[in-house]
Amino acid sequence: MGVSRIPLIAGNWKMNLDHLQAIATVQKLGWTLQEGRHSYGADGAEVAVFPPFTDLRSVQTLVSADRLDIRYGAQDLSAHDSGAYTGEVSGAFLKALECRYVIVGHSERRQYHGETDEVCAQKVAAALRHRLVPVLCVGETAEDLETHGAAAVPVSQLRAVLETLQGEPELVVAYEPVWAIGSGQAATSEQAQAVAGALRAVIRELLGDGVAEATRILYGGSVKSTNIAGFMREPDIDGALVGGASLDATEFAAIARFQKHVGV
Ligand code: PEP
């Protein structure tokens, strides 16, 4: 965990929890974090949830009414801002719901919806146009790991997007080995650190020292409250993208309170 970067614990709900279940889950998450005297800054992590699109308005209303220290974002956005794109959701609409983040290029989108690096670059550009912080996911499959090693594919996916950017954009990078997602088989913290370090080097090369030091790099893939501490001890890992374990407010809050057991 880098000293100057506020850790981010992000929960990707995928296609789970309708808007009523979202209200109950965010309410419980809010209470649990408050009970644990969760706070941002040097002692605390930023907590964000990524519900389905149909939940976002309910989450916005709840977070705003109860002044919860919880951020939220969408799991995807359109590369386009408006027009004849049936079924797509514009970054402008997400911004209007006060989303702070948006996930781009999750491996499930790359795998099931054919999202290429080029599409991911367009979506990152769309997010930045609407002042949303893109959480760009990169990661290798088990086959990639065997053929090319761990870092080659995520580094090339990140490079493809960063080469299209200019200036000092705020973005988050999530390293998610595809073989670790939903498998119960997390990477070791050493494996994750090796790739996170390589990703930070690419950010440095293409966008400079300032962006490299400011950008949070998350690890994702079977993160739980029992393994988060190991990841958070690593110098280039600044948080986690959590899938299954984020559906349970108690478990997700326990992950967010990793400082209690990280020993740093
Ligand atoms: C994910 O969906 O991005 C993810 C990392 O899932 P899980 O934590 O369930 O492996």
CSV table of C-alpha atoms and ligand atoms in Angstrom, one decimal:
chain,number,residue,atom,x,y,z
A,1,MET,CA,0.0,0.0,0.0
A,2,GLY,CA,1.5,3.3,-1.1
A,3,VAL,CA,1.8,5.8,1.8
A,4,SER,CA,0.2,8.7,-0.1
A,5,ARG,CA,-2.6,6.8,-1.8
A,6,ILE,CA,-6.0,6.4,0.0
A,7,PRO,CA,-6.9,2.7,-0.3
A,8,LEU,CA,-10.0,1.8,-2.3
A,9,ILE,CA,-12.1,-1.2,-1.5
A,10,ALA,CA,-14.5,-1.7,-4.3
A,11,GLY,CA,-17.4,-4.1,-4.5
A,12,ASN,CA,-18.5,-5.4,-7.9
A,13,TRP,CA,-22.0,-6.8,-7.4
A,14,LYS,CA,-22.2,-8.1,-11.0
A,15,MET,CA,-25.7,-9.1,-12.0
A,16,ASN,CA,-26.9,-9.6,-8.4
A,17,LEU,CA,-29.2,-7.6,-6.0
A,18,ASP,CA,-32.1,-5.7,-7.3
A,19,HIS,CA,-32.8,-2.1,-6.2
A,20,LEU,CA,-34.7,-3.2,-3.0
A,21,GLN,CA,-31.9,-5.6,-2.1
A,22,ALA,CA,-29.4,-2.9,-2.9
A,23,ILE,CA,-31.1,-0.5,-0.4
A,24,ALA,CA,-30.9,-3.2,2.4
A,25,THR,CA,-27.3,-4.1,1.6
A,26,VAL,CA,-26.0,-0.5,1.5
A,27,GLN,CA,-27.9,0.4,4.6
A,28,LYS,CA,-26.4,-2.6,6.4
A,29,LEU,CA,-22.9,-1.7,5.0
A,30,GLY,CA,-23.4,1.9,6.3
A,31,TRP,CA,-24.3,0.8,9.8
A,32,THR,CA,-21.5,-1.8,10.0
A,33,LEU,CA,-18.8,0.7,8.8
A,34,GLN,CA,-20.1,3.3,11.3
A,35,GLU,CA,-20.1,0.8,14.2
A,36,GLY,CA,-16.5,0.0,13.3
A,37,ARG,CA,-15.8,3.8,13.3
A,38,HIS,CA,-14.7,3.5,9.7
A,39,SER,CA,-13.2,6.8,8.4
A,40,TYR,CA,-11.4,8.0,5.4
A,41,GLY,CA,-7.9,9.4,5.4
A,42,ALA,CA,-4.7,8.0,6.8
A,43,ASP,CA,-6.6,5.4,8.9
A,44,GLY,CA,-9.4,4.4,6.5
A,45,ALA,CA,-10.1,3.1,3.1
A,46,GLU,CA,-12.5,4.5,0.7
A,47,VAL,CA,-15.4,2.1,0.2
A,48,ALA,CA,-17.3,1.9,-3.1
A,49,VAL,CA,-20.1,-0.3,-4.5
A,50,PHE,CA,-20.8,-1.1,-8.1
A,51,PRO,CA,-24.5,-2.2,-8.3
A,52,PRO,CA,-26.4,-3.0,-11.5
A,53,PHE,CA,-27.6,0.1,-13.4
A,54,THR,CA,-31.2,-0.3,-12.2
A,55,ASP,CA,-30.1,0.1,-8.5
A,56,LEU,CA,-28.1,3.3,-8.9
A,57,ARG,CA,-30.9,5.8,-8.4
A,58,SER,CA,-31.9,4.0,-5.2
A,59,VAL,CA,-28.3,3.9,-3.9
A,60,GLN,CA,-27.8,7.6,-4.7
A,61,THR,CA,-31.0,8.5,-2.7
A,62,LEU,CA,-29.9,6.4,0.3
A,63,VAL,CA,-26.3,7.6,0.3
A,64,SER,CA,-27.3,11.2,0.1
A,65,ALA,CA,-30.2,11.1,2.6
A,66,ASP,CA,-28.2,9.2,5.2
A,67,ARG,CA,-24.9,10.9,4.3
A,68,LEU,CA,-23.1,7.6,4.1
A,69,ASP,CA,-19.4,7.5,3.6
A,70,ILE,CA,-19.9,5.2,0.7
A,71,ARG,CA,-19.1,5.9,-3.0
A,72,TYR,CA,-20.7,4.1,-5.9
A,73,GLY,CA,-20.3,3.6,-9.6
A,74,ALA,CA,-21.6,1.6,-12.5
A,75,GLN,CA,-20.2,-1.7,-13.9
A,76,ASP,CA,-20.0,-0.4,-17.5
A,77,LEU,CA,-20.8,2.7,-19.6
A,78,SER,CA,-21.3,3.4,-23.3
A,79,ALA,CA,-18.4,4.7,-25.4
A,80,HIS,CA,-20.9,7.2,-26.8
A,81,ASP,CA,-22.4,10.2,-25.0
A,82,SER,CA,-25.9,10.1,-26.6
A,83,GLY,CA,-27.8,8.9,-29.6
A,84,ALA,CA,-29.2,5.8,-31.3
A,85,TYR,CA,-27.5,3.2,-29.1
A,86,THR,CA,-30.3,1.0,-27.8
A,87,GLY,CA,-29.6,-0.5,-24.4
A,88,GLU,CA,-26.5,1.6,-23.7
A,89,VAL,CA,-26.0,3.9,-20.7
A,90,SER,CA,-24.2,7.2,-21.2
A,91,GLY,CA,-21.5,8.5,-18.8
A,92,ALA,CA,-23.5,11.7,-18.6
A,93,PHE,CA,-26.4,9.7,-17.0
A,94,LEU,CA,-24.0,8.2,-14.5
A,95,LYS,CA,-22.6,11.6,-13.6
A,96,ALA,CA,-26.2,12.9,-13.1
A,97,LEU,CA,-26.6,10.1,-10.5
A,98,GLU,CA,-23.5,11.3,-8.8
A,99,CYS,CA,-21.5,8.2,-9.6
A,100,ARG,CA,-17.8,8.7,-8.8
A,101,TYR,CA,-16.5,5.6,-10.6
A,102,VAL,CA,-17.2,3.3,-13.5
A,103,ILE,CA,-15.7,-0.1,-14.2
A,104,VAL,CA,-14.3,-0.5,-17.7
A,105,GLY,CA,-13.1,-3.7,-19.3
A,106,HIS,CA,-14.0,-6.2,-16.7
A,107,SER,CA,-12.9,-9.7,-17.9
A,108,GLU,CA,-16.6,-10.7,-18.1
A,109,ARG,CA,-17.2,-7.9,-20.6
A,110,ARG,CA,-14.1,-8.7,-22.5
A,111,GLN,CA,-15.1,-12.4,-22.7
A,112,TYR,CA,-18.9,-12.3,-23.2
A,113,HIS,CA,-19.3,-9.0,-24.9
A,114,GLY,CA,-16.2,-9.0,-27.1
A,115,GLU,CA,-14.8,-5.8,-25.6
A,116,THR,CA,-11.4,-5.2,-27.1
A,117,ASP,CA,-8.6,-2.9,-25.9
A,118,GLU,CA,-9.8,-0.4,-28.4
A,119,VAL,CA,-13.3,-0.4,-27.0
A,120,CYS,CA,-11.9,-0.1,-23.5
A,121,ALA,CA,-9.9,2.9,-24.5
A,122,GLN,CA,-13.0,4.5,-25.9
A,123,LYS,CA,-14.9,3.8,-22.7
A,124,VAL,CA,-12.1,5.2,-20.6
A,125,ALA,CA,-12.2,8.3,-22.7
A,126,ALA,CA,-16.0,8.6,-22.3
A,127,ALA,CA,-15.7,8.2,-18.5
A,128,LEU,CA,-13.0,10.9,-18.3
A,129,ARG,CA,-15.1,13.2,-20.5
A,130,HIS,CA,-17.9,13.0,-17.9
A,131,ARG,CA,-15.5,13.4,-14.9
A,132,LEU,CA,-16.0,9.8,-13.8
A,133,VAL,CA,-13.0,7.9,-12.5
A,134,PRO,CA,-12.6,4.8,-14.7
A,135,VAL,CA,-11.6,1.5,-12.9
A,136,LEU,CA,-9.8,-0.2,-15.8
A,137,CYS,CA,-9.6,-4.0,-15.3
A,138,VAL,CA,-6.7,-5.9,-16.8
A,139,GLY,CA,-5.7,-9.5,-16.3
A,140,GLU,CA,-4.5,-12.8,-17.8
A,141,THR,CA,-6.3,-16.1,-18.3
A,142,ALA,CA,-4.9,-19.3,-17.0
A,143,GLU,CA,-3.7,-20.1,-20.6
A,144,ASP,CA,-2.0,-16.7,-20.9
A,145,LEU,CA,-0.3,-17.3,-17.6
A,146,GLU,CA,1.1,-20.6,-18.8
A,147,THR,CA,2.1,-19.2,-22.2
A,148,HIS,CA,3.3,-15.7,-21.5
A,149,GLY,CA,3.7,-15.5,-17.7
A,150,ALA,CA,1.6,-13.3,-15.4
A,151,ALA,CA,2.4,-9.7,-16.4
A,152,ALA,CA,2.6,-9.8,-20.3
A,153,VAL,CA,-1.2,-9.6,-21.0
A,154,PRO,CA,-2.2,-7.2,-18.3
A,155,VAL,CA,0.7,-4.9,-19.2
A,156,SER,CA,-0.3,-4.9,-22.9
A,157,GLN,CA,-4.0,-4.3,-22.0
A,158,LEU,CA,-3.0,-1.3,-19.9
A,159,ARG,CA,-0.5,0.0,-22.4
A,160,ALA,CA,-3.1,-0.1,-25.2
A,161,VAL,CA,-5.4,2.2,-23.2
A,162,LEU,CA,-2.8,4.5,-21.7
A,163,GLU,CA,-1.3,5.2,-25.1
A,164,THR,CA,-4.5,6.9,-26.0
A,165,LEU,CA,-4.5,9.2,-23.0
A,166,GLN,CA,-2.9,12.6,-22.4
A,167,GLY,CA,-2.2,14.9,-19.5
A,168,GLU,CA,-2.7,13.6,-15.9
A,169,PRO,CA,-6.0,11.6,-15.9
A,170,GLU,CA,-7.3,10.2,-12.7
A,171,LEU,CA,-7.9,6.5,-13.1
A,172,VAL,CA,-7.8,3.3,-11.1
A,173,VAL,CA,-6.3,0.1,-12.4
A,174,ALA,CA,-7.6,-3.3,-11.2
A,175,TYR,CA,-5.3,-6.2,-11.8
A,176,GLU,CA,-7.7,-9.2,-11.9
A,177,PRO,CA,-6.2,-12.5,-13.0
A,178,VAL,CA,-9.1,-14.2,-14.8
A,179,TRP,CA,-8.3,-17.6,-13.3
A,180,ALA,CA,-8.7,-16.1,-9.8
A,181,ILE,CA,-12.1,-14.5,-10.3
A,182,GLY,CA,-14.8,-16.4,-8.6
A,183,SER,CA,-12.6,-19.5,-8.3
A,184,GLY,CA,-11.8,-19.3,-4.6
A,185,GLN,CA,-8.1,-19.4,-5.8
A,186,ALA,CA,-6.6,-16.0,-5.2
A,187,ALA,CA,-3.2,-15.1,-6.5
A,188,THR,CA,-0.5,-14.9,-3.8
A,189,SER,CA,0.3,-11.4,-2.6
A,190,GLU,CA,3.8,-11.8,-4.1
A,191,GLN,CA,2.3,-12.7,-7.6
A,192,ALA,CA,-0.1,-9.8,-7.4
A,193,GLN,CA,2.6,-7.4,-6.3
A,194,ALA,CA,4.9,-8.4,-9.2
A,195,VAL,CA,2.2,-7.6,-11.7
A,196,ALA,CA,1.1,-4.4,-9.9
A,197,GLY,CA,4.7,-3.2,-9.9
A,198,ALA,CA,4.9,-3.9,-13.7
A,199,LEU,CA,1.7,-2.0,-14.2
A,200,ARG,CA,2.9,1.0,-12.2
A,201,ALA,CA,6.1,1.0,-14.3
A,202,VAL,CA,4.0,1.3,-17.5
A,203,ILE,CA,2.0,4.2,-16.0
A,204,ARG,CA,5.3,5.9,-15.2
A,205,GLU,CA,6.7,5.3,-18.7
A,206,LEU,CA,3.6,6.6,-20.5
A,207,LEU,CA,2.1,9.2,-18.2
A,208,GLY,CA,4.9,10.2,-15.9
A,209,ASP,CA,5.9,10.1,-12.2
A,210,GLY,CA,2.9,12.2,-10.9
A,211,VAL,CA,0.3,9.9,-12.4
A,212,ALA,CA,2.2,6.8,-11.5
A,213,GLU,CA,2.4,7.8,-7.9
A,214,ALA,CA,-1.2,9.0,-7.7
A,215,THR,CA,-2.9,6.0,-9.5
A,216,ARG,CA,-4.4,3.3,-7.3
A,217,ILE,CA,-3.8,-0.2,-8.4
A,218,LEU,CA,-6.2,-2.8,-7.0
A,219,TYR,CA,-6.0,-6.5,-6.8
A,220,GLY,CA,-9.1,-8.5,-7.6
A,221,GLY,CA,-9.8,-12.3,-7.6
A,222,SER,CA,-11.3,-14.2,-4.7
A,223,VAL,CA,-10.5,-11.5,-2.1
A,224,LYS,CA,-12.0,-12.2,1.3
A,225,SER,CA,-11.5,-10.7,4.8
A,226,THR,CA,-9.1,-13.5,5.6
A,227,ASN,CA,-6.7,-12.7,2.7
A,228,ILE,CA,-7.0,-8.9,2.2
A,229,ALA,CA,-4.2,-8.1,4.7
A,230,GLY,CA,-1.6,-9.9,2.7
A,231,PHE,CA,-2.4,-7.9,-0.4
A,232,MET,CA,-2.6,-4.6,1.4
A,233,ARG,CA,1.0,-5.1,2.8
A,234,GLU,CA,2.4,-4.9,-0.8
A,235,PRO,CA,3.8,-1.6,-1.8
A,236,ASP,CA,2.0,-1.4,-5.2
A,237,ILE,CA,-1.4,-2.7,-4.2
A,238,ASP,CA,-3.7,0.1,-3.0
A,239,GLY,CA,-7.0,-1.8,-2.5
A,240,ALA,CA,-9.2,-4.5,-3.9
A,241,LEU,CA,-11.9,-5.1,-6.4
A,242,VAL,CA,-14.2,-7.6,-4.7
A,243,GLY,CA,-16.9,-9.7,-6.4
A,244,GLY,CA,-18.7,-12.4,-4.5
A,245,ALA,CA,-17.6,-11.3,-1.0
A,246,SER,CA,-19.0,-7.8,-1.6
A,247,LEU,CA,-22.6,-9.1,-1.7
A,248,ASP,CA,-22.5,-9.7,2.1
A,249,ALA,CA,-22.3,-6.4,3.9
A,250,THR,CA,-20.7,-7.8,7.0
A,251,GLU,CA,-17.9,-9.6,5.1
A,252,PHE,CA,-17.4,-6.6,2.8
A,253,ALA,CA,-17.1,-4.2,5.8
A,254,ALA,CA,-14.6,-6.6,7.3
A,255,ILE,CA,-12.5,-6.4,4.1
A,256,ALA,CA,-12.8,-2.6,4.2
A,257,ARG,CA,-11.4,-2.6,7.8
A,258,PHE,CA,-8.3,-4.4,6.7
A,259,GLN,CA,-6.2,-2.0,8.8
A,260,LYS,CA,-7.3,-3.8,11.9
A,261,HIS,CA,-5.3,-6.9,10.8
A,262,VAL,CA,-2.8,-5.6,8.2
A,263,GLY,CA,-0.2,-4.6,10.7
A,264,VAL,CA,1.2,-1.6,8.8
B,1,PEP,C1,-14.8,-9.6,-9.7
B,1,PEP,O1,-15.9,-9.8,-10.1
B,1,PEP,O2,-14.2,-8.6,-10.2
B,1,PEP,C2,-14.1,-10.4,-8.8
B,1,PEP,C3,-12.9,-10.2,-8.4
B,1,PEP,O3,-14.9,-11.5,-8.3
B,1,PEP,P1,-14.5,-12.4,-7.0
B,1,PEP,O4,-14.0,-11.5,-5.9
B,1,PEP,O5,-15.8,-13.1,-6.7
B,1,PEP,O6,-13.4,-13.3,-7.4
